[in-house]
Amino acid sequence: MHLSLLADILHDEDCSCVIYSDGVVHRFRRRGVRDLYELYTHDQAILAGATIADKVVGKGAAALMAAGGVHGVYTDVISEPALELLRSAGVDITYGKCVPNIFNRASTDLCPVEKLCNGCATAEECIPLIQQFIDQQTNPQ
């Protein structure tokens, strides 16, 4: 499926992420990296070779996509670290706007996952940090 069709679904159906894999379009609506993380940890076959349209891609989302074996990505907004990571992983990337970093929802600081992954050189280095973040969100102390 062409990236422009996935982008249309993303916007027309108010999804946060749309994934085309093995002839099936998967729609997601949760914010952040949780959907990508759950696919990476529990159903990685959906990511392998997939084409994705996502509204915002920071370094954490890019790491999950790259580590999951995604083939192509369209995004409205991508951070420079995410773009670099996807390019180094050989992922085809199309984007509307590239920004230095992704900020949190209040625009007061960097996105927490972007900040966590900031010092990582590879997607594989990001994964345990994302796992810790998701675990903290799921089971707050």
PDB file of C-alpha atoms in Angstrom:
ATOM      1  CA  MET A   1       0.000   0.000   0.000  1.00  0.00           C
ATOM      2  CA  HIS A   2       1.334   3.421  -0.938  1.00  0.00           C
ATOM      3  CA  LEU A   3       2.397   5.776   1.864  1.00  0.00           C
ATOM      4  CA  SER A   4      -0.004   8.480   0.691  1.00  0.00           C
ATOM      5  CA  LEU A   5      -2.972   6.126   1.195  1.00  0.00           C
ATOM      6  CA  LEU A   6      -1.780   5.295   4.703  1.00  0.00           C
ATOM      7  CA  ALA A   7      -1.369   9.005   5.418  1.00  0.00           C
ATOM      8  CA  ASP A   8      -4.943   9.590   4.249  1.00  0.00           C
ATOM      9  CA  ILE A   9      -6.222   6.918   6.662  1.00  0.00           C
ATOM     10  CA  LEU A  10      -4.080   8.419   9.441  1.00  0.00           C
ATOM     11  CA  HIS A  11      -5.670  11.834   9.011  1.00  0.00           C
ATOM     12  CA  ASP A  12      -9.197  10.938   7.845  1.00  0.00           C
ATOM     13  CA  GLU A  13      -9.795   8.432  10.648  1.00  0.00           C
ATOM     14  CA  ASP A  14      -7.938  10.400  13.340  1.00  0.00           C
ATOM     15  CA  CYS A  15      -5.476   7.614  14.062  1.00  0.00           C
ATOM     16  CA  SER A  16      -2.151   8.075  15.810  1.00  0.00           C
ATOM     17  CA  CYS A  17      -0.504   5.353  13.722  1.00  0.00           C
ATOM     18  CA  VAL A  18      -1.493   3.202  10.744  1.00  0.00           C
ATOM     19  CA  ILE A  19       0.470   0.094   9.779  1.00  0.00           C
ATOM     20  CA  TYR A  20       0.190  -1.856   6.546  1.00  0.00           C
ATOM     21  CA  SER A  21       1.544  -5.375   6.933  1.00  0.00           C
ATOM     22  CA  ASP A  22       0.909  -8.541   4.933  1.00  0.00           C
ATOM     23  CA  GLY A  23      -2.114  -7.083   3.150  1.00  0.00           C
ATOM     24  CA  VAL A  24      -3.802  -5.823   6.338  1.00  0.00           C
ATOM     25  CA  VAL A  25      -4.211  -2.229   7.546  1.00  0.00           C
ATOM     26  CA  HIS A  26      -3.891  -1.909  11.336  1.00  0.00           C
ATOM     27  CA  ARG A  27      -5.183   1.290  12.975  1.00  0.00           C
ATOM     28  CA  PHE A  28      -4.020   2.626  16.336  1.00  0.00           C
ATOM     29  CA  ARG A  29      -5.243   5.587  18.360  1.00  0.00           C
ATOM     30  CA  ARG A  30      -3.218   5.736  21.580  1.00  0.00           C
ATOM     31  CA  ARG A  31      -0.695   8.511  22.025  1.00  0.00           C
ATOM     32  CA  GLY A  32       3.001   7.935  22.509  1.00  0.00           C
ATOM     33  CA  VAL A  33       4.976   4.779  21.760  1.00  0.00           C
ATOM     34  CA  ARG A  34       2.824   2.252  23.634  1.00  0.00           C
ATOM     35  CA  ASP A  35       1.215   0.677  20.536  1.00  0.00           C
ATOM     36  CA  LEU A  36       4.560   0.328  18.757  1.00  0.00           C
ATOM     37  CA  TYR A  37       6.155  -1.064  21.911  1.00  0.00           C
ATOM     38  CA  GLU A  38       3.409  -3.664  22.349  1.00  0.00           C
ATOM     39  CA  LEU A  39       3.784  -4.730  18.725  1.00  0.00           C
ATOM     40  CA  TYR A  40       7.560  -4.914  19.081  1.00  0.00           C
ATOM     41  CA  THR A  41       7.322  -7.060  22.224  1.00  0.00           C
ATOM     42  CA  HIS A  42       4.256  -9.206  21.448  1.00  0.00           C
ATOM     43  CA  ASP A  43       3.584  -9.237  17.699  1.00  0.00           C
ATOM     44  CA  GLN A  44       6.785  -8.234  15.922  1.00  0.00           C
ATOM     45  CA  ALA A  45       5.663  -9.999  12.725  1.00  0.00           C
ATOM     46  CA  ILE A  46       3.343  -7.034  12.069  1.00  0.00           C
ATOM     47  CA  LEU A  47       6.323  -4.664  12.080  1.00  0.00           C
ATOM     48  CA  ALA A  48       8.654  -6.798   9.957  1.00  0.00           C
ATOM     49  CA  GLY A  49       8.610  -5.355   6.443  1.00  0.00           C
ATOM     50  CA  ALA A  50       5.657  -3.075   7.284  1.00  0.00           C
ATOM     51  CA  THR A  51       4.860   0.386   6.005  1.00  0.00           C
ATOM     52  CA  ILE A  52       3.803   2.890   8.669  1.00  0.00           C
ATOM     53  CA  ALA A  53       2.108   6.283   8.757  1.00  0.00           C
ATOM     54  CA  ASP A  54       2.469   8.069  12.100  1.00  0.00           C
ATOM     55  CA  LYS A  55       1.655  11.632  13.124  1.00  0.00           C
ATOM     56  CA  VAL A  56       4.820  12.257  15.164  1.00  0.00           C
ATOM     57  CA  VAL A  57       8.027  10.185  15.201  1.00  0.00           C
ATOM     58  CA  GLY A  58      10.609  10.806  17.880  1.00  0.00           C
ATOM     59  CA  LYS A  59      13.696   8.748  18.523  1.00  0.00           C
ATOM     60  CA  GLY A  60      11.849   6.176  20.655  1.00  0.00           C
ATOM     61  CA  ALA A  61       9.254   5.434  17.988  1.00  0.00           C
ATOM     62  CA  ALA A  62      11.997   5.363  15.351  1.00  0.00           C
ATOM     63  CA  ALA A  63      13.954   2.857  17.455  1.00  0.00           C
ATOM     64  CA  LEU A  64      10.955   0.539  17.749  1.00  0.00           C
ATOM     65  CA  MET A  65      10.302   0.797  14.021  1.00  0.00           C
ATOM     66  CA  ALA A  66      13.934   0.159  13.077  1.00  0.00           C
ATOM     67  CA  ALA A  67      14.392  -2.705  15.546  1.00  0.00           C
ATOM     68  CA  GLY A  68      11.103  -4.210  14.383  1.00  0.00           C
ATOM     69  CA  GLY A  69      12.261  -4.279  10.757  1.00  0.00           C
ATOM     70  CA  VAL A  70       9.880  -1.682   9.327  1.00  0.00           C
ATOM     71  CA  HIS A  71      10.452  -0.997   5.617  1.00  0.00           C
ATOM     72  CA  GLY A  72       8.915   2.441   5.092  1.00  0.00           C
ATOM     73  CA  VAL A  73       7.601   5.326   7.194  1.00  0.00           C
ATOM     74  CA  TYR A  74       5.551   8.449   6.540  1.00  0.00           C
ATOM     75  CA  THR A  75       5.206  10.998   9.328  1.00  0.00           C
ATOM     76  CA  ASP A  76       3.884  14.525   9.629  1.00  0.00           C
ATOM     77  CA  VAL A  77       6.669  15.494  12.072  1.00  0.00           C
ATOM     78  CA  ILE A  78       9.983  13.778  12.801  1.00  0.00           C
ATOM     79  CA  SER A  79      12.853  14.726  15.075  1.00  0.00           C
ATOM     80  CA  GLU A  80      16.387  14.978  13.707  1.00  0.00           C
ATOM     81  CA  PRO A  81      17.605  12.103  15.960  1.00  0.00           C
ATOM     82  CA  ALA A  82      14.720   9.902  14.749  1.00  0.00           C
ATOM     83  CA  LEU A  83      15.440  10.715  11.110  1.00  0.00           C
ATOM     84  CA  GLU A  84      19.113   9.861  11.561  1.00  0.00           C
ATOM     85  CA  LEU A  85      18.282   6.570  13.295  1.00  0.00           C
ATOM     86  CA  LEU A  86      15.786   5.489  10.615  1.00  0.00           C
ATOM     87  CA  ARG A  87      18.164   6.413   7.803  1.00  0.00           C
ATOM     88  CA  SER A  88      21.030   4.502   9.424  1.00  0.00           C
ATOM     89  CA  ALA A  89      18.731   1.462   9.685  1.00  0.00           C
ATOM     90  CA  GLY A  90      17.913   1.666   5.962  1.00  0.00           C
ATOM     91  CA  VAL A  91      14.250   2.567   6.479  1.00  0.00           C
ATOM     92  CA  ASP A  92      12.617   4.555   3.649  1.00  0.00           C
ATOM     93  CA  ILE A  93      11.319   7.750   5.228  1.00  0.00           C
ATOM     94  CA  THR A  94       8.973  10.478   4.002  1.00  0.00           C
ATOM     95  CA  TYR A  95       8.038  13.360   6.284  1.00  0.00           C
ATOM     96  CA  GLY A  96       6.269  16.693   6.332  1.00  0.00           C
ATOM     97  CA  LYS A  97       8.486  18.545   8.795  1.00  0.00           C
ATOM     98  CA  CYS A  98      11.776  17.780  10.556  1.00  0.00           C
ATOM     99  CA  VAL A  99      12.358  19.417  13.952  1.00  0.00           C
ATOM    100  CA  PRO A 100      15.385  19.338  16.266  1.00  0.00           C
ATOM    101  CA  ASN A 101      13.463  17.385  18.939  1.00  0.00           C
ATOM    102  CA  ILE A 102       9.960  16.312  19.923  1.00  0.00           C
ATOM    103  CA  PHE A 103       8.572  18.119  22.972  1.00  0.00           C
ATOM    104  CA  ASN A 104       6.163  16.850  25.606  1.00  0.00           C
ATOM    105  CA  ARG A 105       2.431  17.569  25.314  1.00  0.00           C
ATOM    106  CA  ALA A 106       2.751  20.717  27.459  1.00  0.00           C
ATOM    107  CA  SER A 107       5.721  21.940  25.366  1.00  0.00           C
ATOM    108  CA  THR A 108       7.698  22.520  28.561  1.00  0.00           C
ATOM    109  CA  ASP A 109      10.472  19.972  27.983  1.00  0.00           C
ATOM    110  CA  LEU A 110      11.561  17.248  25.599  1.00  0.00           C
ATOM    111  CA  CYS A 111       9.246  14.286  25.146  1.00  0.00           C
ATOM    112  CA  PRO A 112      10.208  11.881  27.957  1.00  0.00           C
ATOM    113  CA  VAL A 113      10.992   9.024  25.567  1.00  0.00           C
ATOM    114  CA  GLU A 114      12.963  11.313  23.236  1.00  0.00           C
ATOM    115  CA  LYS A 115      14.956  12.475  26.271  1.00  0.00           C
ATOM    116  CA  LEU A 116      15.579   8.886  27.461  1.00  0.00           C
ATOM    117  CA  CYS A 117      16.881   7.803  24.059  1.00  0.00           C
ATOM    118  CA  ASN A 118      18.929  10.929  23.454  1.00  0.00           C
ATOM    119  CA  GLY A 119      22.325   9.366  24.206  1.00  0.00           C
ATOM    120  CA  CYS A 120      21.680   6.073  22.410  1.00  0.00           C
ATOM    121  CA  ALA A 121      23.533   5.357  19.185  1.00  0.00           C
ATOM    122  CA  THR A 122      21.387   2.419  18.033  1.00  0.00           C
ATOM    123  CA  ALA A 123      17.776   1.298  18.124  1.00  0.00           C
ATOM    124  CA  GLU A 124      18.749  -1.684  20.272  1.00  0.00           C
ATOM    125  CA  GLU A 125      20.167   0.630  22.955  1.00  0.00           C
ATOM    126  CA  CYS A 126      16.837   2.478  23.140  1.00  0.00           C
ATOM    127  CA  ILE A 127      14.602  -0.572  23.666  1.00  0.00           C
ATOM    128  CA  PRO A 128      15.406  -1.272  27.363  1.00  0.00           C
ATOM    129  CA  LEU A 129      14.935   2.423  28.180  1.00  0.00           C
ATOM    130  CA  ILE A 130      11.551   2.443  26.449  1.00  0.00           C
ATOM    131  CA  GLN A 131      10.608  -0.730  28.328  1.00  0.00           C
ATOM    132  CA  GLN A 132      11.452   0.947  31.653  1.00  0.00           C
ATOM    133  CA  PHE A 133       9.393   3.997  30.690  1.00  0.00           C
ATOM    134  CA  ILE A 134       6.352   1.890  29.697  1.00  0.00           C
ATOM    135  CA  ASP A 135       6.680  -0.188  32.879  1.00  0.00           C
ATOM    136  CA  GLN A 136       6.728   2.998  34.998  1.00  0.00           C
ATOM    137  CA  GLN A 137       3.652   4.332  33.203  1.00  0.00           C
ATOM    138  CA  THR A 138       1.799   1.025  33.627  1.00  0.00           C
ATOM    139  CA  ASN A 139       2.847   0.395  37.237  1.00  0.00           C
ATOM    140  CA  PRO A 140       3.588   3.741  38.901  1.00  0.00           C
ATOM    141  CA  GLN A 141       5.345   3.493  42.245  1.00  0.00           C
TER     142      GLN A 141
END
